[in-house]
Amino acid sequence: MMFKDFLWLILKENVVINLIYKYLAPRFFCGNVFFDVRNLPIINKDQILKIGNKPNTKFSVKGYTSGTTNKPMTVYRSLQSIFLEEYIIKSYMYENGVGISPRIAVLRGEHLFPANHTGPTFWVKTLFTRRLFLSSYHISQANAHLYLEALENFKPEVIMAYPSSISLLAKFAQKLDWKPNWDLACVLTSSELFSKENQQTVAGVFGKVLDHYGQAERVAALQLCEQGNYHIRPDYSHVEVLHNEHGQHIVGTNIYNSAMPLRRYDTNDYVEGFDSHSKCSCGNHSPFVEKILGRDDDYLILPNGTYVGRMDVAFKGVTTIVESQIEQVERDRIIIRFVPKELDNIKAIEHELSNKIQERLGDSIRIEFIAMEKVPRTRSGKFRSVLRSADISINI
Ligand SMILES: [Zn+2]
């Protein structure tokens, strides 16, 4: 961690580099490069995996796509692409009133302590950079006040978090009637779907919420504005919102990654509310979508072959649970893991969830419930609200 932190200081966090990001980078990444991609074919991850994937340049840095039901893919980034990524996040913060070299608390799935760690500290302060790393894995009703005290003591200007982690902490903070007592500029989230409902909960506790949507392939960046819309960053890549039988989806062409140029790459991420003619009242003129819905593999497939998407909102309005996850393990069987708010009415909660599910799926699918303290995360600590076992194929 110390070495990583030192590298971080050199590459990302010192005042000089922050000044460069703030004042010079906008000229460099002025974007809006015109690409006439209309005649090019659309490609996707499966096609790239099929033909094999090698870096296009001598120097590149490796990354991996995540994905639980799909195979992971290695991606390559040029130095320019790495700087661009940093710039696109930093400029988003600067535009929203964050200072040049902010103190940052991080709640993003770092493995800091073993699962059975009981505290009383659940965080690590770094030596060189002004960051406080908090564990995403130990937030509970019993520990929440310790997390909130740690934040009060550290007084970060920004909290960088996974949506699921900060939503969980916000729900416990609400119960404690807690609000930040220092000047917190914003919460900045990314990497997971962030429902409007949870965004409101987090904003109600912590104030301004910024949410960045991107993907490991780095072909599109969209960022949440104060009106709740996600604006396309035209200085990042060339983005098309296309329509197929499942809805509107994001196809992107990168501009600044010579190590892995991708032209018309289908992210497989679906969105809602895109209209190239509509204007957002926040003042940002770039095109926007109202909602990011998520991936194709978030669908459940019924025994008769129909598939049902958007299950992540199935439990909207249910106030008796803290979080939940639906996993389809067989064609006719799903498991629902949930964290109850109170332990004494589990049967009633199961009944309520069961009704909600049957409204959407009918009764051709068996439901099993597992009440737990915390829904398990992926290896990188991410939360998935809907999962489907790999052998339940979408092409049935
Ligand atoms: Zn807007």
Short mmCIF file of C-alpha atoms and ligand atoms in Angstrom, two decimals:
data_model
loop_
_atom_site.label_atom_id
_atom_site.label_comp_id
_atom_site.label_asym_id
_atom_site.label_seq_id
_atom_site.Cartn_x
_atom_site.Cartn_y
_atom_site.Cartn_z
CA MET A 1 0.00 0.00 0.00
CA MET A 2 2.88 2.33 0.83
CA PHE A 3 4.50 1.85 -2.57
CA LYS A 4 1.19 2.25 -4.35
CA ASP A 5 0.55 5.37 -2.37
CA PHE A 6 3.93 6.83 -3.33
CA LEU A 7 3.28 6.10 -7.00
CA TRP A 8 -0.10 7.71 -6.58
CA LEU A 9 1.55 10.83 -5.21
CA ILE A 10 3.92 11.06 -8.16
CA LEU A 11 1.39 10.32 -10.88
CA LYS A 12 -1.92 11.56 -9.61
CA GLU A 13 -2.03 13.47 -6.38
CA ASN A 14 0.66 16.11 -6.09
CA VAL A 15 -0.11 19.78 -6.53
CA VAL A 16 1.88 20.14 -9.75
CA ILE A 17 0.06 17.35 -11.51
CA ASN A 18 -3.27 18.63 -10.24
CA LEU A 19 -2.51 22.08 -11.64
CA ILE A 20 -1.66 20.45 -14.97
CA TYR A 21 -4.93 18.53 -14.90
CA LYS A 22 -6.88 21.64 -14.07
CA TYR A 23 -5.33 24.16 -16.46
CA LEU A 24 -3.42 22.37 -19.23
CA ALA A 25 -5.26 19.13 -19.79
CA PRO A 26 -8.50 20.78 -20.98
CA ARG A 27 -6.57 22.20 -23.96
CA PHE A 28 -4.97 18.89 -24.68
CA PHE A 29 -8.11 16.80 -24.45
CA CYS A 30 -10.27 19.33 -26.21
CA GLY A 31 -12.11 16.43 -27.79
CA ASN A 32 -14.94 16.65 -30.26
CA VAL A 33 -12.72 14.84 -32.75
CA PHE A 34 -14.91 14.08 -35.68
CA PHE A 35 -15.27 10.44 -36.52
CA ASP A 36 -17.48 9.35 -39.33
CA VAL A 37 -18.14 5.89 -38.03
CA ARG A 38 -21.52 5.34 -39.58
CA ASN A 39 -20.27 2.90 -42.21
CA LEU A 40 -18.16 0.85 -39.82
CA PRO A 41 -19.51 -2.37 -38.38
CA ILE A 42 -20.45 -2.52 -34.72
CA ILE A 43 -18.24 -4.83 -32.70
CA ASN A 44 -18.69 -6.40 -29.30
CA LYS A 45 -16.73 -8.21 -26.63
CA ASP A 46 -17.50 -11.71 -27.93
CA GLN A 47 -16.06 -10.84 -31.33
CA ILE A 48 -12.88 -9.45 -29.79
CA LEU A 49 -12.47 -12.53 -27.61
CA LYS A 50 -12.94 -14.72 -30.69
CA ILE A 51 -10.27 -13.07 -32.82
CA GLY A 52 -7.87 -12.56 -29.91
CA ASN A 53 -6.71 -9.33 -28.48
CA LYS A 54 -3.21 -7.86 -28.47
CA PRO A 55 -1.89 -4.40 -27.65
CA ASN A 56 -1.45 -2.20 -30.67
CA THR A 57 1.60 -0.37 -29.32
CA LYS A 58 4.87 -1.28 -27.61
CA PHE A 59 3.95 0.39 -24.38
CA SER A 60 0.63 -0.35 -22.77
CA VAL A 61 -0.88 -1.05 -19.38
CA LYS A 62 -3.11 -4.03 -18.92
CA GLY A 63 -6.57 -3.95 -17.43
CA TYR A 64 -9.45 -6.38 -17.25
CA THR A 65 -13.14 -6.15 -17.82
CA SER A 66 -15.21 -7.43 -14.98
CA GLY A 67 -18.26 -9.57 -15.52
CA THR A 68 -19.60 -12.50 -13.64
CA THR A 69 -21.52 -14.33 -16.31
CA ASN A 70 -19.31 -13.34 -19.21
CA LYS A 71 -15.68 -14.16 -19.70
CA PRO A 72 -13.35 -11.37 -18.63
CA MET A 73 -11.39 -9.64 -21.38
CA THR A 74 -7.92 -8.13 -21.18
CA VAL A 75 -7.84 -4.52 -22.26
CA TYR A 76 -4.81 -2.33 -23.02
CA ARG A 77 -4.32 1.33 -22.27
CA SER A 78 -1.83 3.83 -23.66
CA LEU A 79 -0.28 6.46 -21.40
CA GLN A 80 -2.55 9.05 -22.99
CA SER A 81 -5.58 6.95 -22.16
CA ILE A 82 -4.48 6.67 -18.52
CA PHE A 83 -4.08 10.44 -18.25
CA LEU A 84 -7.40 10.99 -19.98
CA GLU A 85 -9.18 8.77 -17.47
CA GLU A 86 -7.71 10.72 -14.59
CA TYR A 87 -8.57 14.00 -16.27
CA ILE A 88 -12.17 13.06 -16.93
CA ILE A 89 -12.72 12.33 -13.23
CA LYS A 90 -10.75 15.29 -11.90
CA SER A 91 -12.37 17.79 -14.25
CA TYR A 92 -15.79 16.50 -13.18
CA MET A 93 -14.85 17.26 -9.58
CA TYR A 94 -13.36 20.67 -10.38
CA GLU A 95 -16.52 21.67 -12.27
CA ASN A 96 -18.47 20.80 -9.15
CA GLY A 97 -16.55 22.98 -6.80
CA VAL A 98 -13.86 20.63 -5.50
CA GLY A 99 -10.51 22.25 -4.68
CA ILE A 100 -7.25 21.62 -6.49
CA SER A 101 -5.86 19.02 -4.09
CA PRO A 102 -8.74 17.59 -2.06
CA ARG A 103 -8.65 15.32 0.96
CA ILE A 104 -10.38 12.14 -0.17
CA ALA A 105 -12.04 9.34 1.75
CA VAL A 106 -12.26 6.14 -0.29
CA LEU A 107 -14.93 3.49 0.16
CA ARG A 108 -14.43 1.36 -2.93
CA GLY A 109 -14.00 -2.27 -2.12
CA GLU A 110 -10.37 -2.30 -1.03
CA HIS A 111 -9.51 -5.39 0.96
CA LEU A 112 -8.03 -3.83 4.08
CA PHE A 113 -8.92 -6.33 6.80
CA PRO A 114 -9.98 -9.98 6.97
CA ALA A 115 -13.70 -10.70 7.00
CA ASN A 116 -13.70 -11.58 10.71
CA HIS A 117 -12.01 -8.30 11.70
CA THR A 118 -14.01 -6.72 14.51
CA GLY A 119 -12.46 -3.27 14.68
CA PRO A 120 -12.57 -0.83 16.27
CA THR A 121 -10.81 0.74 13.25
CA PHE A 122 -12.00 -0.14 9.76
CA TRP A 123 -9.84 2.26 7.82
CA VAL A 124 -6.26 3.02 6.85
CA LYS A 125 -4.71 6.42 6.37
CA THR A 126 -2.11 6.71 3.62
CA LEU A 127 1.29 8.19 4.24
CA PHE A 128 1.91 10.34 1.18
CA THR A 129 -1.46 11.19 -0.28
CA ARG A 130 -4.28 12.71 1.65
CA ARG A 131 -6.52 9.71 1.53
CA LEU A 132 -8.42 7.69 4.07
CA PHE A 133 -9.31 4.20 2.85
CA LEU A 134 -12.31 2.66 4.55
CA SER A 135 -13.34 -0.96 4.29
CA SER A 136 -16.47 -1.62 2.23
CA TYR A 137 -16.85 -5.01 3.86
CA HIS A 138 -17.45 -4.13 7.49
CA ILE A 139 -20.23 -1.54 7.32
CA SER A 140 -23.01 -2.68 9.62
CA GLN A 141 -25.55 -1.20 11.94
CA ALA A 142 -23.19 -1.84 14.86
CA ASN A 143 -20.14 -0.28 13.16
CA ALA A 144 -21.76 2.56 11.25
CA HIS A 145 -21.18 5.17 13.98
CA LEU A 146 -17.45 4.33 13.94
CA TYR A 147 -17.28 4.93 10.19
CA LEU A 148 -19.11 8.24 10.57
CA GLU A 149 -16.79 9.35 13.38
CA ALA A 150 -13.77 8.45 11.25
CA LEU A 151 -15.17 10.67 8.49
CA GLU A 152 -15.82 13.49 10.95
CA ASN A 153 -12.23 13.29 12.17
CA PHE A 154 -10.71 13.11 8.69
CA LYS A 155 -12.99 15.78 7.18
CA PRO A 156 -12.67 14.76 3.54
CA GLU A 157 -13.64 17.20 0.82
CA VAL A 158 -14.70 14.26 -1.34
CA ILE A 159 -15.91 10.74 -0.55
CA MET A 160 -15.14 8.38 -3.45
CA ALA A 161 -17.30 5.34 -3.13
CA TYR A 162 -19.06 2.40 -4.69
CA PRO A 163 -22.76 3.28 -4.83
CA SER A 164 -23.68 0.19 -2.78
CA SER A 165 -21.18 1.03 -0.01
CA ILE A 166 -22.16 4.66 0.40
CA SER A 167 -25.88 3.80 0.13
CA LEU A 168 -25.49 1.34 2.96
CA LEU A 169 -23.65 3.85 5.11
CA ALA A 170 -26.23 6.53 4.28
CA LYS A 171 -29.08 4.27 5.38
CA PHE A 172 -27.42 3.67 8.75
CA ALA A 173 -26.58 7.38 9.05
CA GLN A 174 -30.25 8.21 8.50
CA LYS A 175 -31.19 5.95 11.38
CA LEU A 176 -28.68 7.75 13.59
CA ASP A 177 -29.91 11.11 12.36
CA TRP A 178 -26.36 11.91 11.35
CA LYS A 179 -25.20 14.65 8.97
CA PRO A 180 -21.65 15.76 8.10
CA ASN A 181 -20.47 18.58 10.37
CA TRP A 182 -17.71 19.75 8.04
CA ASP A 183 -17.58 21.12 4.51
CA LEU A 184 -18.04 18.05 2.32
CA ALA A 185 -18.07 19.09 -1.35
CA CYS A 186 -19.48 15.87 -2.79
CA VAL A 187 -19.74 12.12 -2.90
CA LEU A 188 -18.26 10.76 -6.14
CA THR A 189 -19.39 7.30 -7.16
CA SER A 190 -18.72 4.99 -10.09
CA SER A 191 -18.41 1.34 -11.13
CA GLU A 192 -21.86 0.07 -10.18
CA LEU A 193 -25.44 0.87 -11.10
CA PHE A 194 -26.73 3.59 -8.82
CA SER A 195 -30.53 3.70 -8.55
CA LYS A 196 -32.28 7.06 -8.32
CA GLU A 197 -33.74 5.94 -5.03
CA ASN A 198 -30.31 5.28 -3.52
CA GLN A 199 -28.93 8.48 -5.05
CA GLN A 200 -31.61 10.40 -3.18
CA THR A 201 -30.84 8.62 0.07
CA VAL A 202 -27.12 9.40 -0.26
CA ALA A 203 -27.81 13.02 -1.26
CA GLY A 204 -30.17 13.39 1.71
CA VAL A 205 -27.34 12.50 4.09
CA PHE A 206 -24.13 13.64 2.41
CA GLY A 207 -25.25 16.41 0.02
CA LYS A 208 -24.14 16.57 -3.59
CA VAL A 209 -23.78 13.28 -5.44
CA LEU A 210 -21.64 12.93 -8.56
CA ASP A 211 -21.85 9.63 -10.42
CA HIS A 212 -19.50 8.66 -13.22
CA TYR A 213 -20.36 5.93 -15.69
CA GLY A 214 -17.54 4.30 -17.61
CA GLN A 215 -16.33 0.83 -18.50
CA ALA A 216 -13.01 -1.00 -18.60
CA GLU A 217 -12.97 -0.71 -22.40
CA ARG A 218 -13.08 3.06 -21.98
CA VAL A 219 -15.21 3.97 -24.97
CA ALA A 220 -17.80 6.13 -23.24
CA ALA A 221 -18.03 8.34 -20.18
CA LEU A 222 -21.28 9.76 -18.88
CA GLN A 223 -21.63 11.89 -15.78
CA LEU A 224 -24.56 12.76 -13.57
CA CYS A 225 -25.69 16.40 -13.43
CA GLU A 226 -27.70 18.24 -10.81
CA GLN A 227 -30.90 17.50 -12.76
CA GLY A 228 -30.34 13.77 -12.40
CA ASN A 229 -29.36 13.20 -16.06
CA TYR A 230 -26.21 11.53 -17.35
CA HIS A 231 -24.34 13.70 -19.87
CA ILE A 232 -22.01 12.25 -22.47
CA ARG A 233 -18.45 13.61 -22.21
CA PRO A 234 -17.62 14.54 -25.81
CA ASP A 235 -13.98 15.17 -24.89
CA TYR A 236 -13.56 11.53 -23.89
CA SER A 237 -14.79 9.55 -26.89
CA HIS A 238 -17.34 9.44 -29.67
CA VAL A 239 -20.58 8.03 -28.28
CA GLU A 240 -23.65 6.78 -30.13
CA VAL A 241 -26.86 5.77 -28.42
CA LEU A 242 -28.40 3.13 -30.69
CA HIS A 243 -31.64 1.26 -30.56
CA ASN A 244 -32.20 -2.49 -30.78
CA GLU A 245 -34.99 -4.85 -29.74
CA HIS A 246 -33.99 -4.57 -26.06
CA GLY A 247 -33.82 -0.77 -25.95
CA GLN A 248 -31.28 2.03 -26.20
CA HIS A 249 -27.67 1.00 -25.74
CA ILE A 250 -24.29 2.67 -25.70
CA VAL A 251 -21.79 2.22 -28.53
CA GLY A 252 -18.49 4.06 -28.24
CA THR A 253 -15.39 4.87 -30.26
CA ASN A 254 -12.30 5.83 -28.30
CA ILE A 255 -10.16 8.72 -29.42
CA TYR A 256 -7.08 8.62 -27.24
CA ASN A 257 -6.12 5.00 -26.78
CA SER A 258 -3.56 3.92 -29.37
CA ALA A 259 -2.90 0.70 -27.41
CA MET A 260 -6.39 -0.55 -28.13
CA PRO A 261 -8.34 1.49 -30.64
CA LEU A 262 -11.97 0.48 -30.53
CA ARG A 263 -14.36 1.66 -33.22
CA ARG A 264 -18.09 1.37 -32.62
CA TYR A 265 -17.70 -0.91 -29.64
CA ASP A 266 -21.01 -2.05 -28.16
CA THR A 267 -20.74 -1.72 -24.38
CA ASN A 268 -23.87 -3.82 -23.94
CA ASP A 269 -25.03 -1.22 -21.45
CA TYR A 270 -28.63 -0.12 -21.79
CA VAL A 271 -29.94 3.36 -21.06
CA GLU A 272 -33.25 5.17 -20.99
CA GLY A 273 -34.49 8.58 -22.04
CA PHE A 274 -32.02 9.51 -24.77
CA ASP A 275 -33.24 12.09 -27.23
CA SER A 276 -30.61 13.89 -29.27
CA HIS A 277 -32.81 17.00 -29.49
CA SER A 278 -33.70 17.51 -25.85
CA LYS A 279 -31.90 20.04 -23.70
CA CYS A 280 -31.08 19.69 -20.02
CA SER A 281 -31.87 22.60 -17.75
CA CYS A 282 -28.54 22.23 -15.91
CA GLY A 283 -26.82 24.24 -18.64
CA ASN A 284 -24.64 21.45 -19.99
CA HIS A 285 -25.26 21.27 -23.73
CA SER A 286 -23.92 17.80 -24.35
CA PRO A 287 -26.43 15.01 -25.08
CA PHE A 288 -27.67 13.05 -22.12
CA VAL A 289 -29.63 10.00 -21.04
CA GLU A 290 -32.04 9.98 -18.14
CA LYS A 291 -30.98 6.68 -16.71
CA ILE A 292 -28.32 4.02 -17.04
CA LEU A 293 -29.97 0.65 -16.78
CA GLY A 294 -27.12 -1.80 -16.99
CA ARG A 295 -26.05 -4.89 -18.76
CA ASP A 296 -27.69 -7.50 -20.80
CA ASP A 297 -26.60 -10.19 -18.35
CA ASP A 298 -28.80 -8.63 -15.69
CA TYR A 299 -31.78 -10.33 -17.30
CA LEU A 300 -33.49 -13.35 -15.85
CA ILE A 301 -34.73 -16.01 -18.25
CA LEU A 302 -38.06 -17.68 -17.58
CA PRO A 303 -38.58 -21.41 -18.20
CA ASN A 304 -40.59 -20.57 -21.34
CA GLY A 305 -37.64 -18.63 -22.77
CA THR A 306 -38.82 -15.07 -22.26
CA TYR A 307 -36.41 -12.88 -20.49
CA VAL A 308 -37.15 -10.23 -17.97
CA GLY A 309 -34.88 -7.27 -17.44
CA ARG A 310 -34.64 -4.41 -15.00
CA MET A 311 -35.03 -6.72 -12.05
CA ASP A 312 -32.79 -4.43 -10.04
CA VAL A 313 -35.84 -2.27 -9.41
CA ALA A 314 -38.17 -5.14 -8.50
CA PHE A 315 -38.04 -4.25 -4.83
CA LYS A 316 -38.47 -0.52 -5.25
CA GLY A 317 -40.48 0.87 -2.39
CA VAL A 318 -39.83 -2.07 -0.06
CA THR A 319 -38.70 -0.40 3.13
CA THR A 320 -38.12 -3.47 5.26
CA ILE A 321 -34.81 -4.46 3.66
CA VAL A 322 -31.40 -2.80 3.52
CA GLU A 323 -30.20 -4.50 0.33
CA SER A 324 -30.99 -7.51 -1.79
CA GLN A 325 -29.72 -9.61 -4.65
CA ILE A 326 -31.54 -11.90 -7.07
CA GLU A 327 -29.62 -14.82 -8.53
CA GLN A 328 -31.02 -17.18 -11.11
CA VAL A 329 -29.35 -20.51 -10.44
CA GLU A 330 -31.52 -22.74 -12.64
CA ARG A 331 -34.08 -22.24 -15.37
CA ASP A 332 -36.86 -22.45 -12.81
CA ARG A 333 -35.18 -21.42 -9.59
CA ILE A 334 -33.98 -18.13 -8.17
CA ILE A 335 -32.35 -17.28 -4.88
CA ILE A 336 -33.08 -13.99 -3.20
CA ARG A 337 -30.52 -12.85 -0.68
CA PHE A 338 -31.61 -9.98 1.49
CA VAL A 339 -30.53 -8.00 4.51
CA PRO A 340 -33.55 -7.31 6.74
CA LYS A 341 -33.76 -4.04 8.65
CA GLU A 342 -35.28 -5.79 11.66
CA LEU A 343 -34.69 -9.41 12.50
CA ASP A 344 -38.10 -10.17 13.93
CA ASN A 345 -40.27 -10.07 10.81
CA ILE A 346 -38.36 -12.15 8.29
CA LYS A 347 -41.37 -14.22 7.25
CA ALA A 348 -43.38 -11.09 6.52
CA ILE A 349 -40.52 -9.68 4.44
CA GLU A 350 -40.22 -12.90 2.46
CA HIS A 351 -43.94 -12.77 1.78
CA GLU A 352 -43.69 -9.18 0.55
CA LEU A 353 -40.68 -9.92 -1.68
CA SER A 354 -42.34 -13.04 -3.02
CA ASN A 355 -45.39 -11.01 -4.08
CA LYS A 356 -43.21 -8.42 -5.79
CA ILE A 357 -41.31 -11.09 -7.69
CA GLN A 358 -44.42 -12.93 -8.78
CA GLU A 359 -45.86 -9.70 -10.15
CA ARG A 360 -42.98 -9.71 -12.60
CA LEU A 361 -42.13 -13.34 -13.13
CA GLY A 362 -45.40 -15.20 -12.56
CA ASP A 363 -45.30 -18.49 -10.71
CA SER A 364 -43.24 -20.59 -13.12
CA ILE A 365 -40.12 -19.99 -11.10
CA ARG A 366 -39.32 -21.24 -7.61
CA ILE A 367 -38.04 -18.72 -5.11
CA GLU A 368 -35.70 -19.38 -2.22
CA PHE A 369 -34.86 -16.79 0.37
CA ILE A 370 -31.70 -16.31 2.34
CA ALA A 371 -31.69 -13.64 5.03
CA MET A 372 -28.16 -12.49 5.74
CA GLU A 373 -26.14 -9.77 7.39
CA LYS A 374 -24.57 -8.63 4.16
CA VAL A 375 -24.99 -9.55 0.49
CA PRO A 376 -21.68 -10.93 -0.81
CA ARG A 377 -19.68 -8.79 -3.22
CA THR A 378 -17.70 -9.85 -6.30
CA ARG A 379 -13.96 -10.38 -6.01
CA SER A 380 -13.34 -6.72 -6.70
CA GLY A 381 -15.83 -5.81 -4.01
CA LYS A 382 -18.62 -4.77 -6.36
CA PHE A 383 -22.27 -5.25 -5.67
CA ARG A 384 -24.51 -6.93 -8.26
CA SER A 385 -28.24 -6.72 -7.75
CA VAL A 386 -29.03 -9.33 -10.38
CA LEU A 387 -26.99 -12.38 -11.34
CA ARG A 388 -27.56 -15.24 -13.71
CA SER A 389 -25.55 -18.45 -13.68
CA ALA A 390 -23.38 -18.79 -16.76
CA ASP A 391 -25.02 -21.95 -18.05
CA ILE A 392 -28.43 -20.31 -18.36
CA SER A 393 -27.83 -18.92 -21.80
CA ILE A 394 -29.62 -15.93 -23.23
CA ASN A 395 -29.96 -17.65 -26.62
CA ILE A 396 -32.42 -20.34 -25.66
ZN ZN B 1 -27.92 18.16 -17.07
#
